[in-house]
GROMACS .gro file of C-alpha atoms in nm:
model
  495
    1UNK     CA    1   0.940   4.431   1.230
    2UNK     CA    2   1.100   4.750   1.359
    3UNK     CA    3   1.425   4.756   1.550
    4UNK     CA    4   1.245   4.794   1.881
    5UNK     CA    5   1.218   4.449   2.047
    6UNK     CA    6   0.852   4.494   2.136
    7UNK     CA    7   0.580   4.751   2.115
    8UNK     CA    8   0.494   4.670   2.475
    9UNK     CA    9   0.147   4.617   2.622
   10UNK     CA   10  -0.140   4.839   2.524
   11UNK     CA   11  -0.106   5.175   2.707
   12UNK     CA   12  -0.421   5.147   2.918
   13UNK     CA   13  -0.315   5.454   3.118
   14UNK     CA   14  -0.397   5.666   2.812
   15UNK     CA   15  -0.764   5.564   2.824
   16UNK     CA   16  -1.028   5.770   3.006
   17UNK     CA   17  -1.136   5.610   3.337
   18UNK     CA   18  -1.474   5.474   3.220
   19UNK     CA   19  -1.306   5.282   2.934
   20UNK     CA   20  -0.999   5.178   3.136
   21UNK     CA   21  -1.230   5.028   3.400
   22UNK     CA   22  -1.409   4.811   3.142
   23UNK     CA   23  -1.084   4.709   2.971
   24UNK     CA   24  -0.918   4.602   3.297
   25UNK     CA   25  -1.227   4.409   3.407
   26UNK     CA   26  -1.255   4.234   3.068
   27UNK     CA   27  -0.887   4.138   3.077
   28UNK     CA   28  -0.953   3.945   3.398
   29UNK     CA   29  -1.290   3.810   3.290
   30UNK     CA   30  -1.178   3.681   2.950
   31UNK     CA   31  -0.822   3.599   3.053
   32UNK     CA   32  -0.689   3.770   2.742
   33UNK     CA   33  -0.471   4.057   2.866
   34UNK     CA   34  -0.540   4.423   2.794
   35UNK     CA   35  -0.476   4.438   2.417
   36UNK     CA   36  -0.787   4.256   2.302
   37UNK     CA   37  -1.044   4.442   2.516
   38UNK     CA   38  -0.873   4.781   2.471
   39UNK     CA   39  -0.870   4.764   2.093
   40UNK     CA   40  -1.225   4.627   2.085
   41UNK     CA   41  -1.356   4.893   2.325
   42UNK     CA   42  -1.206   5.176   2.119
   43UNK     CA   43  -1.366   5.028   1.808
   44UNK     CA   44  -1.706   4.999   1.978
   45UNK     CA   45  -1.700   5.368   2.077
   46UNK     CA   46  -1.605   5.449   1.717
   47UNK     CA   47  -1.911   5.252   1.605
   48UNK     CA   48  -2.136   5.445   1.842
   49UNK     CA   49  -2.019   5.795   1.745
   50UNK     CA   50  -1.888   5.741   1.391
   51UNK     CA   51  -2.187   5.880   1.200
   52UNK     CA   52  -2.255   6.158   1.448
   53UNK     CA   53  -1.923   6.330   1.522
   54UNK     CA   54  -1.691   6.511   1.283
   55UNK     CA   55  -1.355   6.617   1.426
   56UNK     CA   56  -1.278   6.960   1.277
   57UNK     CA   57  -0.987   7.201   1.275
   58UNK     CA   58  -0.962   7.475   1.535
   59UNK     CA   59  -1.176   7.782   1.452
   60UNK     CA   60  -1.191   7.717   1.076
   61UNK     CA   61  -1.392   7.397   1.127
   62UNK     CA   62  -1.255   7.259   0.801
   63UNK     CA   63  -1.119   6.908   0.735
   64UNK     CA   64  -1.420   6.736   0.900
   65UNK     CA   65  -1.311   6.382   0.991
   66UNK     CA   66  -1.569   6.121   1.099
   67UNK     CA   67  -1.487   5.915   1.406
   68UNK     CA   68  -1.556   5.571   1.258
   69UNK     CA   69  -1.266   5.324   1.242
   70UNK     CA   70  -1.178   4.988   1.086
   71UNK     CA   71  -1.024   4.742   1.334
   72UNK     CA   72  -0.905   4.387   1.265
   73UNK     CA   73  -0.796   4.186   1.569
   74UNK     CA   74  -0.592   3.869   1.512
   75UNK     CA   75  -0.579   3.596   1.773
   76UNK     CA   76  -0.556   3.221   1.812
   77UNK     CA   77  -0.857   2.998   1.866
   78UNK     CA   78  -0.939   2.993   2.237
   79UNK     CA   79  -0.755   3.318   2.295
   80UNK     CA   80  -1.062   3.495   2.433
   81UNK     CA   81  -1.202   3.667   2.123
   82UNK     CA   82  -1.563   3.556   2.180
   83UNK     CA   83  -1.552   3.600   2.559
   84UNK     CA   84  -1.413   3.947   2.504
   85UNK     CA   85  -1.646   4.044   2.220
   86UNK     CA   86  -1.971   3.937   2.387
   87UNK     CA   87  -1.985   4.194   2.670
   88UNK     CA   88  -1.819   4.473   2.473
   89UNK     CA   89  -2.054   4.434   2.174
   90UNK     CA   90  -2.360   4.380   2.396
   91UNK     CA   91  -2.487   4.743   2.403
   92UNK     CA   92  -2.475   4.761   2.020
   93UNK     CA   93  -2.696   4.455   1.985
   94UNK     CA   94  -2.921   4.572   2.269
   95UNK     CA   95  -2.975   4.908   2.096
   96UNK     CA   96  -3.070   4.736   1.773
   97UNK     CA   97  -3.308   4.502   1.960
   98UNK     CA   98  -3.474   4.802   2.125
   99UNK     CA   99  -3.516   4.984   1.795
  100UNK     CA  100  -3.672   4.675   1.639
  101UNK     CA  101  -3.906   4.620   1.932
  102UNK     CA  102  -4.026   4.981   1.915
  103UNK     CA  103  -4.066   4.949   1.540
  104UNK     CA  104  -4.272   4.631   1.569
  105UNK     CA  105  -4.500   4.779   1.834
  106UNK     CA  106  -4.540   5.139   1.720
  107UNK     CA  107  -4.473   5.166   1.347
  108UNK     CA  108  -4.518   4.831   1.173
  109UNK     CA  109  -4.893   4.789   1.248
  110UNK     CA  110  -4.968   5.134   1.100
  111UNK     CA  111  -4.751   5.064   0.795
  112UNK     CA  112  -4.928   4.730   0.737
  113UNK     CA  113  -5.265   4.902   0.760
  114UNK     CA  114  -5.156   5.164   0.506
  115UNK     CA  115  -5.029   4.885   0.280
  116UNK     CA  116  -5.369   4.709   0.287
  117UNK     CA  117  -5.553   5.028   0.197
  118UNK     CA  118  -5.310   5.110  -0.083
  119UNK     CA  119  -5.335   4.759  -0.228
  120UNK     CA  120  -5.716   4.782  -0.230
  121UNK     CA  121  -5.707   5.124  -0.395
  122UNK     CA  122  -5.467   4.991  -0.656
  123UNK     CA  123  -5.698   4.697  -0.735
  124UNK     CA  124  -5.994   4.931  -0.783
  125UNK     CA  125  -5.793   5.165  -1.005
  126UNK     CA  126  -5.653   4.874  -1.207
  127UNK     CA  127  -6.009   4.751  -1.277
  128UNK     CA  128  -6.118   5.099  -1.381
  129UNK     CA  129  -5.811   5.133  -1.602
  130UNK     CA  130  -5.887   4.798  -1.764
  131UNK     CA  131  -6.247   4.908  -1.829
  132UNK     CA  132  -6.135   5.238  -1.982
  133UNK     CA  133  -5.882   5.053  -2.195
  134UNK     CA  134  -6.149   4.818  -2.329
  135UNK     CA  135  -6.370   5.115  -2.419
  136UNK     CA  136  -6.081   5.274  -2.607
  137UNK     CA  137  -6.007   4.950  -2.794
  138UNK     CA  138  -6.376   4.925  -2.887
  139UNK     CA  139  -6.371   5.272  -3.040
  140UNK     CA  140  -6.065   5.180  -3.245
  141UNK     CA  141  -6.221   4.866  -3.393
  142UNK     CA  142  -6.300   4.905  -3.757
  143UNK     CA  143  -6.096   5.222  -3.780
  144UNK     CA  144  -5.754   5.268  -3.931
  145UNK     CA  145  -5.488   5.268  -3.659
  146UNK     CA  146  -5.274   5.582  -3.632
  147UNK     CA  147  -4.932   5.564  -3.798
  148UNK     CA  148  -4.758   5.687  -3.481
  149UNK     CA  149  -4.815   5.562  -3.124
  150UNK     CA  150  -5.047   5.774  -2.916
  151UNK     CA  151  -4.888   6.001  -2.655
  152UNK     CA  152  -4.996   5.979  -2.293
  153UNK     CA  153  -5.144   6.325  -2.321
  154UNK     CA  154  -5.370   6.211  -2.603
  155UNK     CA  155  -5.554   5.964  -2.382
  156UNK     CA  156  -5.910   6.044  -2.296
  157UNK     CA  157  -5.942   6.238  -1.973
  158UNK     CA  158  -6.066   5.943  -1.760
  159UNK     CA  159  -5.780   5.722  -1.871
  160UNK     CA  160  -5.517   5.991  -1.818
  161UNK     CA  161  -5.642   6.051  -1.464
  162UNK     CA  162  -5.632   5.677  -1.391
  163UNK     CA  163  -5.277   5.646  -1.523
  164UNK     CA  164  -5.160   5.927  -1.297
  165UNK     CA  165  -5.342   5.793  -0.991
  166UNK     CA  166  -5.207   5.442  -1.043
  167UNK     CA  167  -4.852   5.568  -1.089
  168UNK     CA  168  -4.882   5.770  -0.770
  169UNK     CA  169  -5.002   5.471  -0.568
  170UNK     CA  170  -4.743   5.236  -0.713
  171UNK     CA  171  -4.477   5.480  -0.594
  172UNK     CA  172  -4.636   5.509  -0.249
  173UNK     CA  173  -4.649   5.130  -0.216
  174UNK     CA  174  -4.283   5.091  -0.314
  175UNK     CA  175  -4.183   5.354  -0.058
  176UNK     CA  176  -4.401   5.188   0.205
  177UNK     CA  177  -4.229   4.852   0.153
  178UNK     CA  178  -3.893   5.019   0.213
  179UNK     CA  179  -4.026   5.173   0.536
  180UNK     CA  180  -4.143   4.829   0.652
  181UNK     CA  181  -3.785   4.698   0.667
  182UNK     CA  182  -3.678   4.645   1.027
  183UNK     CA  183  -3.417   4.887   1.164
  184UNK     CA  184  -3.069   4.742   1.119
  185UNK     CA  185  -2.776   4.875   1.316
  186UNK     CA  186  -2.519   4.610   1.239
  187UNK     CA  187  -2.433   4.296   1.046
  188UNK     CA  188  -2.172   4.023   1.094
  189UNK     CA  189  -2.131   3.873   0.747
  190UNK     CA  190  -2.197   4.062   0.426
  191UNK     CA  191  -2.154   4.080   0.053
  192UNK     CA  192  -2.117   4.413  -0.121
  193UNK     CA  193  -2.469   4.387  -0.268
  194UNK     CA  194  -2.624   4.313   0.072
  195UNK     CA  195  -2.425   4.590   0.240
  196UNK     CA  196  -2.530   4.846  -0.021
  197UNK     CA  197  -2.899   4.758   0.023
  198UNK     CA  198  -2.863   4.775   0.402
  199UNK     CA  199  -2.692   5.114   0.382
  200UNK     CA  200  -2.966   5.242   0.150
  201UNK     CA  201  -3.233   5.142   0.403
  202UNK     CA  202  -3.046   5.283   0.704
  203UNK     CA  203  -2.957   5.642   0.609
  204UNK     CA  204  -2.616   5.528   0.483
  205UNK     CA  205  -2.501   5.388   0.822
  206UNK     CA  206  -2.384   5.036   0.907
  207UNK     CA  207  -2.169   4.864   1.170
  208UNK     CA  208  -1.981   4.545   1.084
  209UNK     CA  209  -1.922   4.350   1.404
  210UNK     CA  210  -1.795   3.994   1.436
  211UNK     CA  211  -1.588   3.786   1.677
  212UNK     CA  212  -1.533   3.530   1.398
  213UNK     CA  213  -1.507   3.710   1.065
  214UNK     CA  214  -1.369   3.435   0.839
  215UNK     CA  215  -1.658   3.468   0.594
  216UNK     CA  216  -1.642   3.847   0.596
  217UNK     CA  217  -1.271   3.846   0.509
  218UNK     CA  218  -1.329   3.589   0.234
  219UNK     CA  219  -1.593   3.816   0.083
  220UNK     CA  220  -1.361   4.119   0.094
  221UNK     CA  221  -1.091   3.910  -0.072
  222UNK     CA  222  -1.328   3.845  -0.361
  223UNK     CA  223  -1.508   3.515  -0.306
  224UNK     CA  224  -1.815   3.648  -0.492
  225UNK     CA  225  -1.621   3.878  -0.727
  226UNK     CA  226  -1.428   3.626  -0.937
  227UNK     CA  227  -1.131   3.646  -0.707
  228UNK     CA  228  -1.094   4.023  -0.733
  229UNK     CA  229  -1.099   4.210  -0.403
  230UNK     CA  230  -1.435   4.369  -0.326
  231UNK     CA  231  -1.366   4.666  -0.099
  232UNK     CA  232  -1.487   4.970  -0.295
  233UNK     CA  233  -1.793   5.029  -0.073
  234UNK     CA  234  -1.568   5.003   0.235
  235UNK     CA  235  -1.333   5.271   0.103
  236UNK     CA  236  -1.629   5.504   0.052
  237UNK     CA  237  -1.776   5.408   0.388
  238UNK     CA  238  -1.455   5.489   0.573
  239UNK     CA  239  -1.451   5.847   0.445
  240UNK     CA  240  -1.828   5.910   0.460
  241UNK     CA  241  -1.844   5.973   0.085
  242UNK     CA  242  -2.128   5.958  -0.166
  243UNK     CA  243  -2.179   5.613  -0.319
  244UNK     CA  244  -2.367   5.560  -0.645
  245UNK     CA  245  -2.489   5.220  -0.757
  246UNK     CA  246  -2.723   5.050  -1.002
  247UNK     CA  247  -2.990   4.796  -0.917
  248UNK     CA  248  -3.276   4.616  -1.084
  249UNK     CA  249  -3.618   4.765  -1.022
  250UNK     CA  250  -3.944   4.575  -0.969
  251UNK     CA  251  -4.000   4.542  -1.343
  252UNK     CA  252  -3.641   4.441  -1.415
  253UNK     CA  253  -3.536   4.783  -1.538
  254UNK     CA  254  -3.201   4.931  -1.433
  255UNK     CA  255  -3.237   5.193  -1.160
  256UNK     CA  256  -2.951   5.422  -1.057
  257UNK     CA  257  -2.948   5.533  -0.694
  258UNK     CA  258  -2.706   5.705  -0.460
  259UNK     CA  259  -2.629   5.703  -0.088
  260UNK     CA  260  -2.543   6.065  -0.015
  261UNK     CA  261  -2.332   5.993   0.293
  262UNK     CA  262  -2.210   5.637   0.323
  263UNK     CA  263  -2.049   5.558   0.661
  264UNK     CA  264  -1.930   5.216   0.782
  265UNK     CA  265  -1.758   5.115   1.106
  266UNK     CA  266  -1.587   4.780   1.147
  267UNK     CA  267  -1.459   4.574   1.440
  268UNK     CA  268  -1.382   4.215   1.340
  269UNK     CA  269  -1.175   3.930   1.485
  270UNK     CA  270  -0.999   3.659   1.287
  271UNK     CA  271  -0.744   3.381   1.334
  272UNK     CA  272  -0.388   3.380   1.204
  273UNK     CA  273  -0.452   3.185   0.883
  274UNK     CA  274  -0.718   3.430   0.764
  275UNK     CA  275  -0.506   3.725   0.873
  276UNK     CA  276  -0.225   3.596   0.652
  277UNK     CA  277  -0.453   3.606   0.347
  278UNK     CA  278  -0.557   3.960   0.435
  279UNK     CA  279  -0.203   4.083   0.497
  280UNK     CA  280  -0.067   3.935   0.173
  281UNK     CA  281  -0.335   4.088  -0.051
  282UNK     CA  282  -0.155   4.332  -0.279
  283UNK     CA  283  -0.481   4.489  -0.411
  284UNK     CA  284  -0.600   4.562  -0.054
  285UNK     CA  285  -0.263   4.721   0.025
  286UNK     CA  286  -0.239   4.928  -0.292
  287UNK     CA  287  -0.611   5.011  -0.305
  288UNK     CA  288  -0.614   5.164   0.042
  289UNK     CA  289  -0.813   4.922   0.258
  290UNK     CA  290  -0.517   4.794   0.463
  291UNK     CA  291  -0.368   5.143   0.517
  292UNK     CA  292  -0.705   5.256   0.654
  293UNK     CA  293  -0.730   4.960   0.892
  294UNK     CA  294  -0.577   4.914   1.236
  295UNK     CA  295  -0.459   4.552   1.250
  296UNK     CA  296  -0.351   4.414   1.587
  297UNK     CA  297  -0.175   4.077   1.624
  298UNK     CA  298  -0.246   3.953   1.976
  299UNK     CA  299  -0.025   3.680   2.117
  300UNK     CA  300  -0.223   3.549   2.410
  301UNK     CA  301  -0.221   3.186   2.519
  302UNK     CA  302  -0.559   3.038   2.616
  303UNK     CA  303  -0.637   3.116   2.979
  304UNK     CA  304  -0.695   2.841   3.234
  305UNK     CA  305  -1.072   2.823   3.297
  306UNK     CA  306  -1.011   2.814   3.672
  307UNK     CA  307  -0.847   3.158   3.656
  308UNK     CA  308  -1.135   3.339   3.482
  309UNK     CA  309  -1.340   3.583   3.688
  310UNK     CA  310  -1.695   3.705   3.622
  311UNK     CA  311  -1.738   4.055   3.487
  312UNK     CA  312  -1.872   4.271   3.773
  313UNK     CA  313  -2.236   4.371   3.721
  314UNK     CA  314  -2.172   4.738   3.792
  315UNK     CA  315  -1.889   4.753   3.535
  316UNK     CA  316  -2.105   4.585   3.273
  317UNK     CA  317  -2.405   4.811   3.339
  318UNK     CA  318  -2.187   5.125   3.335
  319UNK     CA  319  -2.042   5.022   2.998
  320UNK     CA  320  -2.384   4.944   2.854
  321UNK     CA  321  -2.529   5.276   2.969
  322UNK     CA  322  -2.230   5.470   2.837
  323UNK     CA  323  -2.242   5.316   2.487
  324UNK     CA  324  -2.621   5.348   2.475
  325UNK     CA  325  -2.601   5.720   2.552
  326UNK     CA  326  -2.357   5.765   2.263
  327UNK     CA  327  -2.580   5.569   2.026
  328UNK     CA  328  -2.889   5.770   2.116
  329UNK     CA  329  -2.711   6.105   2.078
  330UNK     CA  330  -2.460   6.051   1.796
  331UNK     CA  331  -2.537   5.737   1.599
  332UNK     CA  332  -2.902   5.835   1.565
  333UNK     CA  333  -2.825   6.197   1.474
  334UNK     CA  334  -2.966   6.307   1.139
  335UNK     CA  335  -2.659   6.528   1.087
  336UNK     CA  336  -2.313   6.496   1.244
  337UNK     CA  337  -2.205   6.728   1.524
  338UNK     CA  338  -1.883   6.924   1.475
  339UNK     CA  339  -1.622   6.884   1.750
  340UNK     CA  340  -1.328   7.124   1.721
  341UNK     CA  341  -0.969   7.067   1.812
  342UNK     CA  342  -0.853   7.316   2.072
  343UNK     CA  343  -0.575   7.553   1.966
  344UNK     CA  344  -0.314   7.344   2.150
  345UNK     CA  345  -0.452   7.018   2.009
  346UNK     CA  346  -0.437   7.169   1.659
  347UNK     CA  347  -0.068   7.254   1.707
  348UNK     CA  348   0.007   6.897   1.820
  349UNK     CA  349  -0.182   6.746   1.529
  350UNK     CA  350  -0.021   6.975   1.271
  351UNK     CA  351   0.325   6.872   1.393
  352UNK     CA  352   0.232   6.503   1.377
  353UNK     CA  353   0.084   6.532   1.028
  354UNK     CA  354   0.394   6.720   0.908
  355UNK     CA  355   0.623   6.453   1.056
  356UNK     CA  356   0.456   6.183   0.845
  357UNK     CA  357   0.519   6.376   0.526
  358UNK     CA  358   0.875   6.453   0.640
  359UNK     CA  359   0.940   6.080   0.693
  360UNK     CA  360   0.855   6.027   0.330
  361UNK     CA  361   1.065   6.322   0.215
  362UNK     CA  362   1.359   6.187   0.416
  363UNK     CA  363   1.348   5.863   0.216
  364UNK     CA  364   1.102   5.644   0.407
  365UNK     CA  365   0.867   5.639   0.111
  366UNK     CA  366   0.826   5.261   0.097
  367UNK     CA  367   0.580   5.268   0.388
  368UNK     CA  368   0.431   5.610   0.319
  369UNK     CA  369   0.117   5.467   0.158
  370UNK     CA  370   0.041   5.315   0.499
  371UNK     CA  371   0.170   5.586   0.733
  372UNK     CA  372   0.015   5.869   0.535
  373UNK     CA  373  -0.314   5.771   0.703
  374UNK     CA  374  -0.176   5.791   1.058
  375UNK     CA  375  -0.251   6.161   1.105
  376UNK     CA  376  -0.612   6.114   0.995
  377UNK     CA  377  -0.645   5.809   1.220
  378UNK     CA  378  -0.516   6.020   1.511
  379UNK     CA  379  -0.804   6.265   1.457
  380UNK     CA  380  -1.052   5.978   1.465
  381UNK     CA  381  -0.910   5.828   1.783
  382UNK     CA  382  -0.894   6.171   1.943
  383UNK     CA  383  -1.269   6.194   1.879
  384UNK     CA  384  -1.317   5.851   2.037
  385UNK     CA  385  -1.117   5.936   2.349
  386UNK     CA  386  -1.297   6.272   2.370
  387UNK     CA  387  -1.634   6.092   2.370
  388UNK     CA  388  -1.508   5.864   2.648
  389UNK     CA  389  -1.431   6.171   2.859
  390UNK     CA  390  -1.754   6.362   2.793
  391UNK     CA  391  -2.008   6.097   2.690
  392UNK     CA  392  -2.313   6.252   2.516
  393UNK     CA  393  -2.186   6.604   2.595
  394UNK     CA  394  -1.882   6.556   2.368
  395UNK     CA  395  -2.006   6.811   2.115
  396UNK     CA  396  -2.006   7.084   2.380
  397UNK     CA  397  -1.629   7.082   2.438
  398UNK     CA  398  -1.317   7.110   2.221
  399UNK     CA  399  -1.065   6.826   2.205
  400UNK     CA  400  -0.774   6.897   2.439
  401UNK     CA  401  -0.402   6.877   2.374
  402UNK     CA  402  -0.373   6.586   2.618
  403UNK     CA  403  -0.642   6.389   2.433
  404UNK     CA  404  -0.470   6.443   2.098
  405UNK     CA  405  -0.133   6.339   2.242
  406UNK     CA  406  -0.291   6.021   2.380
  407UNK     CA  407  -0.451   5.946   2.043
  408UNK     CA  408  -0.116   5.986   1.865
  409UNK     CA  409   0.055   5.748   2.110
  410UNK     CA  410  -0.219   5.491   2.050
  411UNK     CA  411  -0.178   5.525   1.672
  412UNK     CA  412   0.197   5.473   1.710
  413UNK     CA  413   0.121   5.157   1.910
  414UNK     CA  414  -0.108   5.040   1.629
  415UNK     CA  415   0.161   5.134   1.378
  416UNK     CA  416   0.406   4.893   1.538
  417UNK     CA  417   0.159   4.607   1.485
  418UNK     CA  418   0.086   4.716   1.130
  419UNK     CA  419   0.457   4.710   1.050
  420UNK     CA  420   0.413   4.339   0.988
  421UNK     CA  421   0.190   4.427   0.692
  422UNK     CA  422   0.430   4.697   0.572
  423UNK     CA  423   0.730   4.463   0.599
  424UNK     CA  424   0.559   4.195   0.393
  425UNK     CA  425   0.474   4.426   0.105
  426UNK     CA  426   0.812   4.598   0.124
  427UNK     CA  427   0.981   4.256   0.105
  428UNK     CA  428   0.767   4.176  -0.199
  429UNK     CA  429   0.883   4.494  -0.370
  430UNK     CA  430   1.245   4.435  -0.269
  431UNK     CA  431   1.225   4.081  -0.407
  432UNK     CA  432   1.105   4.208  -0.744
  433UNK     CA  433   1.374   4.476  -0.741
  434UNK     CA  434   1.647   4.220  -0.671
  435UNK     CA  435   1.521   4.001  -0.956
  436UNK     CA  436   1.553   4.295  -1.195
  437UNK     CA  437   1.905   4.367  -1.066
  438UNK     CA  438   2.005   4.007  -1.126
  439UNK     CA  439   1.871   4.028  -1.481
  440UNK     CA  440   2.072   4.349  -1.537
  441UNK     CA  441   2.383   4.174  -1.403
  442UNK     CA  442   2.343   3.891  -1.652
  443UNK     CA  443   2.295   4.132  -1.940
  444UNK     CA  444   2.565   4.380  -1.832
  445UNK     CA  445   2.834   4.182  -1.646
  446UNK     CA  446   3.064   4.484  -1.624
  447UNK     CA  447   2.792   4.713  -1.489
  448UNK     CA  448   2.480   4.891  -1.607
  449UNK     CA  449   2.401   5.261  -1.648
  450UNK     CA  450   2.114   5.478  -1.530
  451UNK     CA  451   1.978   5.458  -1.882
  452UNK     CA  452   1.976   5.077  -1.859
  453UNK     CA  453   1.794   5.096  -1.523
  454UNK     CA  454   1.529   5.323  -1.676
  455UNK     CA  455   1.475   5.083  -1.965
  456UNK     CA  456   1.437   4.801  -1.712
  457UNK     CA  457   1.191   5.015  -1.514
  458UNK     CA  458   1.383   4.943  -1.196
  459UNK     CA  459   1.168   5.194  -1.003
  460UNK     CA  460   0.845   5.073  -1.165
  461UNK     CA  461   0.863   5.335  -1.439
  462UNK     CA  462   1.117   5.474  -1.686
  463UNK     CA  463   1.137   5.807  -1.503
  464UNK     CA  464   1.505   5.900  -1.471
  465UNK     CA  465   1.473   6.080  -1.137
  466UNK     CA  466   1.283   5.793  -0.970
  467UNK     CA  467   1.531   5.533  -1.092
  468UNK     CA  468   1.824   5.749  -0.976
  469UNK     CA  469   1.674   5.766  -0.626
  470UNK     CA  470   1.642   5.386  -0.615
  471UNK     CA  471   2.002   5.340  -0.730
  472UNK     CA  472   2.132   5.596  -0.478
  473UNK     CA  473   1.943   5.422  -0.198
  474UNK     CA  474   2.093   5.084  -0.292
  475UNK     CA  475   2.442   5.232  -0.312
  476UNK     CA  476   2.401   5.394   0.030
  477UNK     CA  477   2.293   5.057   0.176
  478UNK     CA  478   2.593   4.886   0.016
  479UNK     CA  479   2.380   4.669  -0.209
  480UNK     CA  480   2.523   4.826  -0.527
  481UNK     CA  481   2.875   4.929  -0.621
  482UNK     CA  482   2.956   5.220  -0.853
  483UNK     CA  483   3.239   5.280  -1.098
  484UNK     CA  484   3.290   5.558  -1.356
  485UNK     CA  485   3.400   5.489  -1.713
  486UNK     CA  486   3.650   5.694  -1.915
  487UNK     CA  487   3.383   5.955  -1.995
  488UNK     CA  488   3.277   5.993  -1.633
  489UNK     CA  489   2.944   5.806  -1.668
  490UNK     CA  490   2.852   5.606  -1.358
  491UNK     CA  491   2.799   5.230  -1.389
  492UNK     CA  492   2.640   5.009  -1.124
  493UNK     CA  493   2.707   4.648  -1.034
  494UNK     CA  494   2.614   4.400  -0.764
  495UNK     CA  495   2.886   4.320  -0.508
   0.00000   0.00000   0.00000
């Protein structure tokens, strides 16, 4: 971890009042401290507004950034994950239930009636087509068959009309069956294939919510993909990108389809053992899933049941109404609203984004693959905090400097937790580097040259400049000694 002894408790004072009230009440109700409900609450707001708000640059309105987030919360069994998740997730499930109830009462009966009529029309047309086909076969009997197959346009007029009418109704029936799928706002467990189908049916939107996501993490780690991590759809869904895929059609033929704007939000909770598998996955680190994800390691002992307090009804109802208003306005939006940074907020964000690049340029490049996403995450959390301040009027106001500063402080708090992931992968790289150095020591007891380091690919490649930077860093840390030979060439050796 970093040199700081602790990242401290979650900075609840940075949250807008309506969220801070729910977080404080949940901390008492679930006996889990502020971290768990605060992180969950921020993720839930991200779920509600993710598809419907793009945070954009001041005036130019470029760099549109969706407000969806990926959150993984790690805690021990009995640490309050389920007690915390239930009330905070409640308005998401309630919204889905309401959509499904309205669908069953208002839309499904009409769709079923249309299906019956279409199926009857198809049966009539199929019988007519069969009759026309038999007439055509009868005319061909006793005659020499053509050397080339007949084109559709060469059919007799009645048959050509029937073919076109049948094709039209087959298409209408297939579309109708898609429309008869119940509205789906969220899922708890998923495979990539199931998630893609759900996204296709739901305008490219999906929320992944779970207070016990063992199965979900196993799937991401590749349980159904021969052990290879299966996160490609999640990478697309984080950035709201286009996703193309192939599927089998009704007749077994391969059909290529595309989701024009694929957007996924995720708030999942797991225990330490599953978190360890996630953290140690090199493909998820290098491929970009872990750098895009806020991982929080809570350290809360199980609360004594006698100390738990009920969640006040007014706090619960206020939270439910707030999240529902966001879902109705922003999740359900056919197109995302643009929310600009104010001029002052833009200045703050530019400085923060520049600082991340400067960290890398100053030599902190080992963790840059993770921290390079911090500036983008700050835009997302600024959008979330902004929605907490303004509810379903968020698109009418620019994001303030104070909101952006709060978002950055929250990202830095997340970054402290994520350092555990960074440290693991950095230690892995350092271990491989030390092994190569030991092999160079055996081969060149008196010291090795830059050329030898390049041949060994000490920096992961044979690039001279990259290997020189690695050697200089090790010398500066005192892990390598240098000595020139008679010609002035530098040789390196372990102490």
